[in-house]
Structures are given as structure tokens and as C-alpha cells.
Amino acid sequence: MDRLRRSLMPRTILRPVIVLIVAGTILTSCSANRLRLTSGAGSCFAVLPVAQRAVSPGDRYLGVRLVDSKTAENTLSMSISSNESNFCLVAYRLEQPGSSPGLHQIGRFALVIVSPKTRQVIGEREVSRLPFSFRHNLSVRL
């Protein structure tokens, strides 16, 4: 009997430990560790109306990110003459002329760089592929 209790003891402890490890792994993998918004990221939501005016009304908003000046220059493929260290990068899916809303087509995207301090569009670029993932980014619907 003593031998039987010894073999059952690890099983009764092992199951809850495994459940806790699995639950902890699931919960931590759902957190947005890669989503790093600084205290200045809130200013990017204030520039969304400015960015929207730079694209067509039918273009669909995808998200916004706070990027450093070097990333903004690389995105636009030009130098930016500004003393600001951060810019807002706003992404849109461009409306395909003559397309049905439900059909999946090859995407064209617009990237709009906006200064969060002056709220002016620095530049816009049309791309066939987004340089960042905007689906895990905090965003709002316009």
C-alpha cells in the first residue's frame, strides 16, 4: 500500500503543475510583448485626420506606429530635414478601382509619414507590401 501511495503522489502533483505551466504559457504568449508604445505614441492618434486627408476617402485605415526618424527616412527613401526624433507612420490599404469589396486582390498600400509635433504630412509612399505588421498594433477605426 505504501508503494502505491508513493507512485500516485507524483501524478497528483504533476498534473496541476503541468496545467499551470500550460496556462501560463498561453497567457504570456497572448500578451503584446512586441507592441511597445511609448508615452509619445498617443500623439499619433491625434494626427490620424491629417493622414486621412492625404489619401483617398475610400482607402481603408490599417494602423499607426510611432517610428524613429531613420525608419521614416528609410520608408520614404529620402532624407527628412527635421529635428524631430519620432514620426507617425500611418498605413492604408488603397482602394482598387472597379473591385468588389468582398474579393481579395493583390494589395497596394499607402504609407503616410506625419509629424506628431507639427501635425503635417512629411511624405507619402505607395508600396505593394507593408514594411511592418499593423495587425498587432493598437489602432482605431475611422
mmCIF file of N, CA, C and O in Angstrom, residues 16-120:
data_model
loop_
_atom_site.group_PDB
_atom_site.id
_atom_site.type_symbol
_atom_site.label_atom_id
_atom_site.label_comp_id
_atom_site.label_asym_id
_atom_site.label_seq_id
_atom_site.Cartn_x
_atom_site.Cartn_y
_atom_site.Cartn_z
ATOM 1 N N PRO A 16 -1.485 19.212 -11.795
ATOM 2 C CA PRO A 16 -1.721 20.655 -11.608
ATOM 3 C C PRO A 16 -0.537 21.526 -12.044
ATOM 4 O O PRO A 16 -0.719 22.621 -12.564
ATOM 5 N N VAL A 17 0.673 21.014 -11.842
ATOM 6 C CA VAL A 17 1.857 21.772 -12.263
ATOM 7 C C VAL A 17 1.874 21.916 -13.788
ATOM 8 O O VAL A 17 2.128 23.001 -14.314
ATOM 9 N N ILE A 18 1.577 20.854 -14.491
ATOM 10 C CA ILE A 18 1.542 20.903 -15.961
ATOM 11 C C ILE A 18 0.445 21.847 -16.432
ATOM 12 O O ILE A 18 0.643 22.646 -17.343
ATOM 13 N N VAL A 19 -0.716 21.786 -15.788
ATOM 14 C CA VAL A 19 -1.826 22.677 -16.154
ATOM 15 C C VAL A 19 -1.418 24.132 -15.940
ATOM 16 O O VAL A 19 -1.684 24.995 -16.784
ATOM 17 N N LEU A 20 -0.775 24.428 -14.829
ATOM 18 C CA LEU A 20 -0.333 25.794 -14.561
ATOM 19 C C LEU A 20 0.716 26.274 -15.565
ATOM 20 O O LEU A 20 0.688 27.423 -16.007
ATOM 21 N N ILE A 21 1.629 25.410 -15.930
ATOM 22 C CA ILE A 21 2.658 25.775 -16.907
ATOM 23 C C ILE A 21 2.031 26.050 -18.267
ATOM 24 O O ILE A 21 2.352 27.051 -18.925
ATOM 25 N N VAL A 22 1.128 25.196 -18.696
ATOM 26 C CA VAL A 22 0.457 25.391 -19.984
ATOM 27 C C VAL A 22 -0.374 26.673 -19.967
ATOM 28 O O VAL A 22 -0.338 27.476 -20.898
ATOM 29 N N ALA A 23 -1.121 26.901 -18.889
ATOM 30 C CA ALA A 23 -1.941 28.115 -18.782
ATOM 31 C C ALA A 23 -1.061 29.364 -18.770
ATOM 32 O O ALA A 23 -1.379 30.365 -19.427
ATOM 33 N N GLY A 24 0.032 29.323 -18.058
ATOM 34 C CA GLY A 24 0.953 30.459 -18.026
ATOM 35 C C GLY A 24 1.564 30.745 -19.385
ATOM 36 O O GLY A 24 1.703 31.895 -19.789
ATOM 37 N N THR A 25 1.919 29.696 -20.101
ATOM 38 C CA THR A 25 2.477 29.860 -21.442
ATOM 39 C C THR A 25 1.459 30.485 -22.384
ATOM 40 O O THR A 25 1.782 31.389 -23.148
ATOM 41 N N ILE A 26 0.239 30.025 -22.313
ATOM 42 C CA ILE A 26 -0.815 30.566 -23.177
ATOM 43 C C ILE A 26 -1.066 32.031 -22.855
ATOM 44 O O ILE A 26 -1.166 32.873 -23.746
ATOM 45 N N LEU A 27 -1.165 32.357 -21.582
ATOM 46 C CA LEU A 27 -1.445 33.740 -21.203
ATOM 47 C C LEU A 27 -0.311 34.688 -21.562
ATOM 48 O O LEU A 27 -0.548 35.810 -22.006
ATOM 49 N N THR A 28 0.923 34.263 -21.388
ATOM 50 C CA THR A 28 2.038 35.147 -21.731
ATOM 51 C C THR A 28 2.231 35.264 -23.231
ATOM 52 O O THR A 28 2.693 36.291 -23.709
ATOM 53 N N SER A 29 1.871 34.248 -23.986
ATOM 54 C CA SER A 29 2.012 34.346 -25.440
ATOM 55 C C SER A 29 0.947 35.253 -26.032
ATOM 56 O O SER A 29 1.116 35.792 -27.115
ATOM 57 N N CYS A 30 -0.161 35.439 -25.328
ATOM 58 C CA CYS A 30 -1.217 36.332 -25.807
ATOM 59 C C CYS A 30 -0.917 37.788 -25.511
ATOM 60 O O CYS A 30 -1.529 38.681 -26.070
ATOM 61 N N SER A 31 -0.005 38.047 -24.620
ATOM 62 C CA SER A 31 0.313 39.441 -24.308
ATOM 63 C C SER A 31 1.093 40.048 -25.464
ATOM 64 O O SER A 31 1.757 39.370 -26.226
ATOM 65 N N ALA A 32 1.014 41.338 -25.584
ATOM 66 C CA ALA A 32 1.621 42.037 -26.711
ATOM 67 C C ALA A 32 3.019 42.525 -26.348
ATOM 68 O O ALA A 32 3.270 43.714 -26.214
ATOM 69 N N ASN A 33 3.957 41.601 -26.189
ATOM 70 C CA ASN A 33 5.328 41.995 -25.873
ATOM 71 C C ASN A 33 5.962 42.781 -27.005
ATOM 72 O O ASN A 33 6.768 43.662 -26.779
ATOM 73 N N ARG A 34 5.585 42.457 -28.218
ATOM 74 C CA ARG A 34 6.187 43.152 -29.350
ATOM 75 C C ARG A 34 5.525 44.504 -29.598
ATOM 76 O O ARG A 34 5.951 45.257 -30.423
ATOM 77 N N LEU A 35 4.470 44.797 -28.867
ATOM 78 C CA LEU A 35 3.762 46.051 -29.013
ATOM 79 C C LEU A 35 4.323 47.013 -27.981
ATOM 80 O O LEU A 35 3.932 47.028 -26.844
ATOM 81 N N ARG A 36 5.257 47.819 -28.396
ATOM 82 C CA ARG A 36 5.894 48.745 -27.482
ATOM 83 C C ARG A 36 5.486 50.158 -27.848
ATOM 84 O O ARG A 36 6.007 50.736 -28.790
ATOM 85 N N LEU A 37 4.563 50.686 -27.119
ATOM 86 C CA LEU A 37 4.115 52.046 -27.341
ATOM 87 C C LEU A 37 4.725 52.924 -26.266
ATOM 88 O O LEU A 37 4.585 52.650 -25.087
ATOM 89 N N THR A 38 5.413 53.967 -26.686
ATOM 90 C CA THR A 38 5.993 54.888 -25.732
ATOM 91 C C THR A 38 4.946 55.898 -25.322
ATOM 92 O O THR A 38 3.846 55.926 -25.844
ATOM 93 N N SER A 39 5.311 56.758 -24.411
ATOM 94 C CA SER A 39 4.349 57.761 -23.952
ATOM 95 C C SER A 39 3.979 58.723 -25.070
ATOM 96 O O SER A 39 2.927 59.337 -25.038
ATOM 97 N N GLY A 40 4.814 58.865 -26.102
ATOM 98 C CA GLY A 40 4.515 59.757 -27.219
ATOM 99 C C GLY A 40 3.639 59.146 -28.279
ATOM 100 O O GLY A 40 3.245 59.819 -29.233
ATOM 101 N N ALA A 41 3.325 57.857 -28.170
ATOM 102 C CA ALA A 41 2.530 57.188 -29.196
ATOM 103 C C ALA A 41 1.106 57.716 -29.242
ATOM 104 O O ALA A 41 0.451 57.645 -30.267
ATOM 105 N N GLY A 42 0.614 58.248 -28.155
ATOM 106 C CA GLY A 42 -0.728 58.806 -28.139
ATOM 107 C C GLY A 42 -0.880 59.966 -29.095
ATOM 108 O O GLY A 42 -1.963 60.205 -29.639
ATOM 109 N N SER A 43 0.195 60.681 -29.346
ATOM 110 C CA SER A 43 0.141 61.810 -30.279
ATOM 111 C C SER A 43 -0.108 61.343 -31.706
ATOM 112 O O SER A 43 -0.601 62.110 -32.532
ATOM 113 N N CYS A 44 0.204 60.088 -31.999
ATOM 114 C CA CYS A 44 -0.038 59.569 -33.348
ATOM 115 C C CYS A 44 -1.525 59.429 -33.629
ATOM 116 O O CYS A 44 -1.955 59.546 -34.767
ATOM 117 N N PHE A 45 -2.316 59.188 -32.616
ATOM 118 C CA PHE A 45 -3.755 59.085 -32.841
ATOM 119 C C PHE A 45 -4.357 60.452 -33.121
ATOM 120 O O PHE A 45 -5.373 60.559 -33.778
ATOM 121 N N ALA A 46 -3.695 61.497 -32.663
ATOM 122 C CA ALA A 46 -4.177 62.857 -32.923
ATOM 123 C C ALA A 46 -3.919 63.283 -34.372
ATOM 124 O O ALA A 46 -4.596 64.180 -34.870
ATOM 125 N N VAL A 47 -2.970 62.644 -35.057
ATOM 126 C CA VAL A 47 -2.649 63.030 -36.433
ATOM 127 C C VAL A 47 -3.406 62.209 -37.469
ATOM 128 O O VAL A 47 -3.230 62.412 -38.670
ATOM 129 N N LEU A 48 -4.255 61.283 -37.047
ATOM 130 C CA LEU A 48 -4.980 60.442 -37.996
ATOM 131 C C LEU A 48 -5.843 61.234 -38.975
ATOM 132 O O LEU A 48 -5.862 60.905 -40.166
ATOM 133 N N PRO A 49 -6.543 62.288 -38.562
ATOM 134 C CA PRO A 49 -7.309 63.059 -39.551
ATOM 135 C C PRO A 49 -6.424 63.716 -40.614
ATOM 136 O O PRO A 49 -6.807 63.798 -41.776
ATOM 137 N N VAL A 50 -5.222 64.137 -40.225
ATOM 138 C CA VAL A 50 -4.287 64.740 -41.180
ATOM 139 C C VAL A 50 -3.840 63.688 -42.195
ATOM 140 O O VAL A 50 -3.791 63.948 -43.396
ATOM 141 N N ALA A 51 -3.527 62.496 -41.729
ATOM 142 C CA ALA A 51 -3.102 61.417 -42.621
ATOM 143 C C ALA A 51 -4.236 60.987 -43.540
ATOM 144 O O ALA A 51 -4.014 60.674 -44.708
ATOM 145 N N GLN A 52 -5.463 60.968 -43.031
ATOM 146 C CA GLN A 52 -6.613 60.566 -43.836
ATOM 147 C C GLN A 52 -6.825 61.515 -45.011
ATOM 148 O O GLN A 52 -7.212 61.096 -46.095
ATOM 149 N N ARG A 53 -6.558 62.798 -44.815
ATOM 150 C CA ARG A 53 -6.708 63.765 -45.909
ATOM 151 C C ARG A 53 -5.655 63.571 -46.999
ATOM 152 O O ARG A 53 -5.832 64.032 -48.115
ATOM 153 N N ALA A 54 -4.568 62.874 -46.692
ATOM 154 C CA ALA A 54 -3.509 62.649 -47.674
ATOM 155 C C ALA A 54 -3.823 61.501 -48.622
ATOM 156 O O ALA A 54 -3.160 61.353 -49.648
ATOM 157 N N VAL A 55 -4.815 60.685 -48.286
ATOM 158 C CA VAL A 55 -5.191 59.553 -49.131
ATOM 159 C C VAL A 55 -6.630 59.731 -49.598
ATOM 160 O O VAL A 55 -7.332 60.637 -49.167
ATOM 161 N N SER A 56 -7.075 58.844 -50.458
ATOM 162 C CA SER A 56 -8.457 58.904 -50.969
ATOM 163 C C SER A 56 -9.446 58.503 -49.880
ATOM 164 O O SER A 56 -9.115 57.691 -49.011
ATOM 165 N N PRO A 57 -10.668 59.007 -49.944
ATOM 166 C CA PRO A 57 -11.680 58.657 -48.924
ATOM 167 C C PRO A 57 -12.007 57.166 -48.867
ATOM 168 O O PRO A 57 -12.378 56.656 -47.825
ATOM 169 N N GLY A 58 -11.859 56.443 -49.965
ATOM 170 C CA GLY A 58 -12.188 55.019 -49.983
ATOM 171 C C GLY A 58 -11.086 54.120 -49.473
ATOM 172 O O GLY A 58 -11.286 52.920 -49.303
ATOM 173 N N ASP A 59 -9.900 54.665 -49.220
ATOM 174 C CA ASP A 59 -8.789 53.855 -48.725
ATOM 175 C C ASP A 59 -9.054 53.447 -47.286
ATOM 176 O O ASP A 59 -9.551 54.222 -46.481
ATOM 177 N N ARG A 60 -8.703 52.199 -46.960
ATOM 178 C CA ARG A 60 -9.025 51.636 -45.651
ATOM 179 C C ARG A 60 -7.853 51.779 -44.688
ATOM 180 O O ARG A 60 -6.730 51.353 -44.967
ATOM 181 N N TYR A 61 -8.126 52.361 -43.549
ATOM 182 C CA TYR A 61 -7.128 52.544 -42.496
ATOM 183 C C TYR A 61 -6.726 51.187 -41.919
ATOM 184 O O TYR A 61 -7.573 50.360 -41.601
ATOM 185 N N LEU A 62 -5.399 50.958 -41.770
ATOM 186 C CA LEU A 62 -4.905 49.698 -41.219
ATOM 187 C C LEU A 62 -4.286 49.842 -39.837
ATOM 188 O O LEU A 62 -4.374 48.930 -39.025
ATOM 189 N N GLY A 63 -3.619 50.956 -39.571
ATOM 190 C CA GLY A 63 -2.983 51.111 -38.270
ATOM 191 C C GLY A 63 -1.979 52.235 -38.273
ATOM 192 O O GLY A 63 -1.685 52.849 -39.302
ATOM 193 N N VAL A 64 -1.439 52.496 -37.096
ATOM 194 C CA VAL A 64 -0.470 53.572 -36.921
ATOM 195 C C VAL A 64 0.648 53.086 -36.007
ATOM 196 O O VAL A 64 0.418 52.270 -35.123
ATOM 197 N N ARG A 65 1.851 53.569 -36.281
ATOM 198 C CA ARG A 65 3.016 53.220 -35.467
ATOM 199 C C ARG A 65 3.852 54.462 -35.248
ATOM 200 O O ARG A 65 3.926 55.327 -36.112
ATOM 201 N N LEU A 66 4.487 54.526 -34.115
ATOM 202 C CA LEU A 66 5.457 55.569 -33.831
ATOM 203 C C LEU A 66 6.818 55.027 -34.227
ATOM 204 O O LEU A 66 7.241 53.983 -33.733
ATOM 205 N N VAL A 67 7.503 55.703 -35.172
ATOM 206 C CA VAL A 67 8.797 55.232 -35.665
ATOM 207 C C VAL A 67 9.836 56.329 -35.477
ATOM 208 O O VAL A 67 9.499 57.513 -35.386
ATOM 209 N N ASP A 68 11.097 55.931 -35.441
ATOM 210 C CA ASP A 68 12.153 56.930 -35.312
ATOM 211 C C ASP A 68 12.430 57.592 -36.659
ATOM 212 O O ASP A 68 11.932 57.154 -37.692
ATOM 213 N N SER A 69 13.225 58.649 -36.642
ATOM 214 C CA SER A 69 13.459 59.425 -37.863
ATOM 215 C C SER A 69 14.191 58.614 -38.928
ATOM 216 O O SER A 69 13.911 58.761 -40.119
ATOM 217 N N LYS A 70 15.097 57.747 -38.526
ATOM 218 C CA LYS A 70 15.823 56.928 -39.507
ATOM 219 C C LYS A 70 14.867 55.967 -40.228
ATOM 220 O O LYS A 70 14.953 55.792 -41.441
ATOM 221 N N THR A 71 13.946 55.366 -39.499
ATOM 222 C CA THR A 71 12.957 54.479 -40.111
ATOM 223 C C THR A 71 12.056 55.255 -41.054
ATOM 224 O O THR A 71 11.706 54.778 -42.135
ATOM 225 N N ALA A 72 11.677 56.466 -40.657
ATOM 226 C CA ALA A 72 10.837 57.307 -41.522
ATOM 227 C C ALA A 72 11.570 57.659 -42.808
ATOM 228 O O ALA A 72 10.989 57.606 -43.903
ATOM 229 N N GLU A 73 12.855 57.989 -42.707
ATOM 230 C CA GLU A 73 13.644 58.297 -43.901
ATOM 231 C C GLU A 73 13.776 57.079 -44.788
ATOM 232 O O GLU A 73 13.665 57.172 -46.018
ATOM 233 N N ASN A 74 14.016 55.915 -44.207
ATOM 234 C CA ASN A 74 14.132 54.685 -44.996
ATOM 235 C C ASN A 74 12.808 54.333 -45.672
ATOM 236 O O ASN A 74 12.791 53.833 -46.793
ATOM 237 N N THR A 75 11.704 54.594 -45.000
ATOM 238 C CA THR A 75 10.390 54.302 -45.565
ATOM 239 C C THR A 75 10.114 55.182 -46.775
ATOM 240 O O THR A 75 9.600 54.720 -47.790
ATOM 241 N N LEU A 76 10.465 56.448 -46.667
ATOM 242 C CA LEU A 76 10.229 57.385 -47.773
ATOM 243 C C LEU A 76 11.336 57.357 -48.818
ATOM 244 O O LEU A 76 11.184 57.939 -49.892
ATOM 245 N N SER A 77 12.456 56.740 -48.517
ATOM 246 C CA SER A 77 13.638 56.724 -49.392
ATOM 247 C C SER A 77 14.122 58.141 -49.692
ATOM 248 O O SER A 77 14.493 58.470 -50.808
ATOM 249 N N MET A 78 14.080 58.981 -48.684
ATOM 250 C CA MET A 78 14.588 60.349 -48.806
ATOM 251 C C MET A 78 14.925 60.862 -47.416
ATOM 252 O O MET A 78 14.467 60.322 -46.417
ATOM 253 N N SER A 79 15.757 61.902 -47.367
ATOM 254 C CA SER A 79 16.093 62.460 -46.066
ATOM 255 C C SER A 79 15.018 63.456 -45.623
ATOM 256 O O SER A 79 14.383 64.115 -46.440
ATOM 257 N N ILE A 80 14.828 63.519 -44.330
ATOM 258 C CA ILE A 80 13.840 64.419 -43.753
ATOM 259 C C ILE A 80 14.586 65.516 -43.021
ATOM 260 O O ILE A 80 15.392 65.244 -42.129
ATOM 261 N N SER A 81 14.325 66.749 -43.403
ATOM 262 C CA SER A 81 15.005 67.881 -42.753
ATOM 263 C C SER A 81 14.155 68.352 -41.575
ATOM 264 O O SER A 81 13.379 69.286 -41.679
ATOM 265 N N SER A 82 14.325 67.666 -40.473
ATOM 266 C CA SER A 82 13.571 67.992 -39.268
ATOM 267 C C SER A 82 14.403 67.589 -38.065
ATOM 268 O O SER A 82 15.192 66.649 -38.128
ATOM 269 N N ASN A 83 14.220 68.296 -36.986
ATOM 270 C CA ASN A 83 14.943 67.966 -35.758
ATOM 271 C C ASN A 83 14.182 66.983 -34.886
ATOM 272 O O ASN A 83 14.630 66.648 -33.803
ATOM 273 N N GLU A 84 13.029 66.537 -35.346
ATOM 274 C CA GLU A 84 12.230 65.593 -34.568
ATOM 275 C C GLU A 84 12.873 64.215 -34.583
ATOM 276 O O GLU A 84 13.462 63.804 -35.567
ATOM 277 N N SER A 85 12.721 63.506 -33.472
ATOM 278 C CA SER A 85 13.311 62.169 -33.388
ATOM 279 C C SER A 85 12.310 61.071 -33.727
ATOM 280 O O SER A 85 12.709 59.965 -34.074
ATOM 281 N N ASN A 86 11.009 61.379 -33.657
ATOM 282 C CA ASN A 86 9.980 60.378 -33.939
ATOM 283 C C ASN A 86 8.924 60.928 -34.888
ATOM 284 O O ASN A 86 8.636 62.119 -34.885
ATOM 285 N N PHE A 87 8.353 60.002 -35.666
ATOM 286 C CA PHE A 87 7.293 60.342 -36.602
ATOM 287 C C PHE A 87 6.213 59.276 -36.519
ATOM 288 O O PHE A 87 6.459 58.160 -36.058
ATOM 289 N N CYS A 88 5.041 59.617 -36.988
ATOM 290 C CA CYS A 88 3.944 58.671 -37.026
ATOM 291 C C CYS A 88 3.846 58.072 -38.424
ATOM 292 O O CYS A 88 3.833 58.809 -39.411
ATOM 293 N N LEU A 89 3.810 56.768 -38.502
ATOM 294 C CA LEU A 89 3.670 56.056 -39.768
ATOM 295 C C LEU A 89 2.264 55.466 -39.800
ATOM 296 O O LEU A 89 1.911 54.618 -38.985
ATOM 297 N N VAL A 90 1.444 55.957 -40.735
ATOM 298 C CA VAL A 90 0.053 55.540 -40.836
ATOM 299 C C VAL A 90 -0.101 54.726 -42.119
ATOM 300 O O VAL A 90 0.347 55.151 -43.185
ATOM 301 N N ALA A 91 -0.717 53.560 -42.019
ATOM 302 C CA ALA A 91 -0.859 52.662 -43.169
ATOM 303 C C ALA A 91 -2.312 52.578 -43.613
ATOM 304 O O ALA A 91 -3.232 52.539 -42.791
ATOM 305 N N TYR A 92 -2.488 52.539 -44.941
ATOM 306 C CA TYR A 92 -3.805 52.409 -45.563
ATOM 307 C C TYR A 92 -3.739 51.371 -46.659
ATOM 308 O O TYR A 92 -2.731 51.248 -47.351
ATOM 309 N N ARG A 93 -4.825 50.622 -46.819
ATOM 310 C CA ARG A 93 -4.971 49.748 -47.987
ATOM 311 C C ARG A 93 -5.668 50.589 -49.037
ATOM 312 O O ARG A 93 -6.748 51.126 -48.808
ATOM 313 N N LEU A 94 -5.029 50.696 -50.209
ATOM 314 C CA LEU A 94 -5.578 51.523 -51.267
ATOM 315 C C LEU A 94 -6.767 50.845 -51.922
ATOM 316 O O LEU A 94 -6.774 49.637 -52.137
ATOM 317 N N GLU A 95 -7.753 51.636 -52.222
ATOM 318 C CA GLU A 95 -8.961 51.143 -52.882
ATOM 319 C C GLU A 95 -8.608 50.769 -54.324
ATOM 320 O O GLU A 95 -7.959 51.532 -55.034
ATOM 321 N N GLN A 96 -9.025 49.577 -54.733
ATOM 322 C CA GLN A 96 -8.796 49.124 -56.099
ATOM 323 C C GLN A 96 -9.960 49.599 -56.965
ATOM 324 O O GLN A 96 -11.105 49.302 -56.653
ATOM 325 N N PRO A 97 -9.694 50.344 -58.023
ATOM 326 C CA PRO A 97 -10.797 50.821 -58.855
ATOM 327 C C PRO A 97 -11.544 49.658 -59.515
ATOM 328 O O PRO A 97 -10.937 48.742 -60.056
ATOM 329 N N GLY A 98 -12.860 49.694 -59.435
ATOM 330 C CA GLY A 98 -13.699 48.678 -60.078
ATOM 331 C C GLY A 98 -13.694 47.339 -59.378
ATOM 332 O O GLY A 98 -14.080 46.339 -59.962
ATOM 333 N N SER A 99 -13.253 47.272 -58.123
ATOM 334 C CA SER A 99 -13.206 45.988 -57.428
ATOM 335 C C SER A 99 -14.395 45.859 -56.491
ATOM 336 O O SER A 99 -14.939 46.829 -56.003
ATOM 337 N N SER A 100 -14.784 44.629 -56.257
ATOM 338 C CA SER A 100 -15.853 44.355 -55.302
ATOM 339 C C SER A 100 -15.255 44.326 -53.902
ATOM 340 O O SER A 100 -14.140 43.829 -53.721
ATOM 341 N N PRO A 101 -15.961 44.812 -52.897
ATOM 342 C CA PRO A 101 -15.406 44.860 -51.546
ATOM 343 C C PRO A 101 -15.070 43.490 -50.967
ATOM 344 O O PRO A 101 -14.173 43.370 -50.176
ATOM 345 N N GLY A 102 -15.765 42.439 -51.349
ATOM 346 C CA GLY A 102 -15.545 41.123 -50.767
ATOM 347 C C GLY A 102 -14.427 40.328 -51.416
ATOM 348 O O GLY A 102 -13.974 39.337 -50.875
ATOM 349 N N LEU A 103 -13.953 40.727 -52.593
ATOM 350 C CA LEU A 103 -12.937 39.969 -53.299
ATOM 351 C C LEU A 103 -11.548 40.324 -52.808
ATOM 352 O O LEU A 103 -11.219 41.487 -52.602
ATOM 353 N N HIS A 104 -10.713 39.299 -52.628
ATOM 354 C CA HIS A 104 -9.335 39.512 -52.216
ATOM 355 C C HIS A 104 -8.477 39.743 -53.458
ATOM 356 O O HIS A 104 -8.445 38.930 -54.361
ATOM 357 N N GLN A 105 -7.817 40.874 -53.502
ATOM 358 C CA GLN A 105 -6.969 41.198 -54.633
ATOM 359 C C GLN A 105 -5.566 41.509 -54.144
ATOM 360 O O GLN A 105 -5.329 41.683 -52.953
ATOM 361 N N ILE A 106 -4.646 41.599 -55.093
ATOM 362 C CA ILE A 106 -3.278 41.962 -54.748
ATOM 363 C C ILE A 106 -3.306 43.371 -54.172
ATOM 364 O O ILE A 106 -3.872 44.287 -54.755
ATOM 365 N N GLY A 107 -2.728 43.525 -52.988
ATOM 366 C CA GLY A 107 -2.840 44.784 -52.267
ATOM 367 C C GLY A 107 -1.840 45.837 -52.690
ATOM 368 O O GLY A 107 -0.715 45.533 -53.065
ATOM 369 N N ARG A 108 -2.297 47.027 -52.636
ATOM 370 C CA ARG A 108 -1.453 48.203 -52.737
ATOM 371 C C ARG A 108 -1.701 48.983 -51.465
ATOM 372 O O ARG A 108 -2.833 49.096 -50.999
ATOM 373 N N PHE A 109 -0.662 49.521 -50.906
ATOM 374 C CA PHE A 109 -0.769 50.199 -49.633
ATOM 375 C C PHE A 109 -0.167 51.594 -49.735
ATOM 376 O O PHE A 109 0.732 51.830 -50.543
ATOM 377 N N ALA A 110 -0.664 52.478 -48.914
ATOM 378 C CA ALA A 110 -0.098 53.821 -48.797
ATOM 379 C C ALA A 110 0.451 53.967 -47.389
ATOM 380 O O ALA A 110 -0.203 53.615 -46.411
ATOM 381 N N LEU A 111 1.675 54.473 -47.308
ATOM 382 C CA LEU A 111 2.294 54.784 -46.023
ATOM 383 C C LEU A 111 2.412 56.295 -45.941
ATOM 384 O O LEU A 111 3.009 56.924 -46.816
ATOM 385 N N VAL A 112 1.845 56.867 -44.921
ATOM 386 C CA VAL A 112 1.866 58.314 -44.743
ATOM 387 C C VAL A 112 2.682 58.614 -43.491
ATOM 388 O O VAL A 112 2.393 58.082 -42.417
ATOM 389 N N ILE A 113 3.704 59.448 -43.640
ATOM 390 C CA ILE A 113 4.540 59.868 -42.521
ATOM 391 C C ILE A 113 4.057 61.244 -42.083
ATOM 392 O O ILE A 113 3.993 62.173 -42.891
ATOM 393 N N VAL A 114 3.710 61.361 -40.798
ATOM 394 C CA VAL A 114 3.188 62.612 -40.257
ATOM 395 C C VAL A 114 4.010 63.003 -39.034
ATOM 396 O O VAL A 114 4.373 62.154 -38.221
ATOM 397 N N SER A 115 4.288 64.297 -38.922
ATOM 398 C CA SER A 115 4.983 64.820 -37.753
ATOM 399 C C SER A 115 3.989 64.944 -36.606
ATOM 400 O O SER A 115 2.976 65.631 -36.739
ATOM 401 N N PRO A 116 4.267 64.309 -35.465
ATOM 402 C CA PRO A 116 3.326 64.412 -34.357
ATOM 403 C C PRO A 116 3.319 65.795 -33.701
ATOM 404 O O PRO A 116 2.327 66.205 -33.116
ATOM 405 N N LYS A 117 4.423 66.531 -33.814
ATOM 406 C CA LYS A 117 4.501 67.852 -33.180
ATOM 407 C C LYS A 117 3.783 68.914 -34.010
ATOM 408 O O LYS A 117 2.989 69.682 -33.495
ATOM 409 N N THR A 118 4.092 68.950 -35.316
ATOM 410 C CA THR A 118 3.503 69.984 -36.175
ATOM 411 C C THR A 118 2.215 69.528 -36.846
ATOM 412 O O THR A 118 1.521 70.342 -37.439
ATOM 413 N N ARG A 119 1.932 68.229 -36.783
ATOM 414 C CA ARG A 119 0.759 67.626 -37.427
ATOM 415 C C ARG A 119 0.709 67.952 -38.924
ATOM 416 O O ARG A 119 -0.331 68.303 -39.470
ATOM 417 N N GLN A 120 1.841 67.800 -39.565
ATOM 418 C CA GLN A 120 1.948 67.997 -41.009
ATOM 419 C C GLN A 120 2.434 66.706 -41.649
ATOM 420 O O GLN A 120 3.261 65.997 -41.080
#
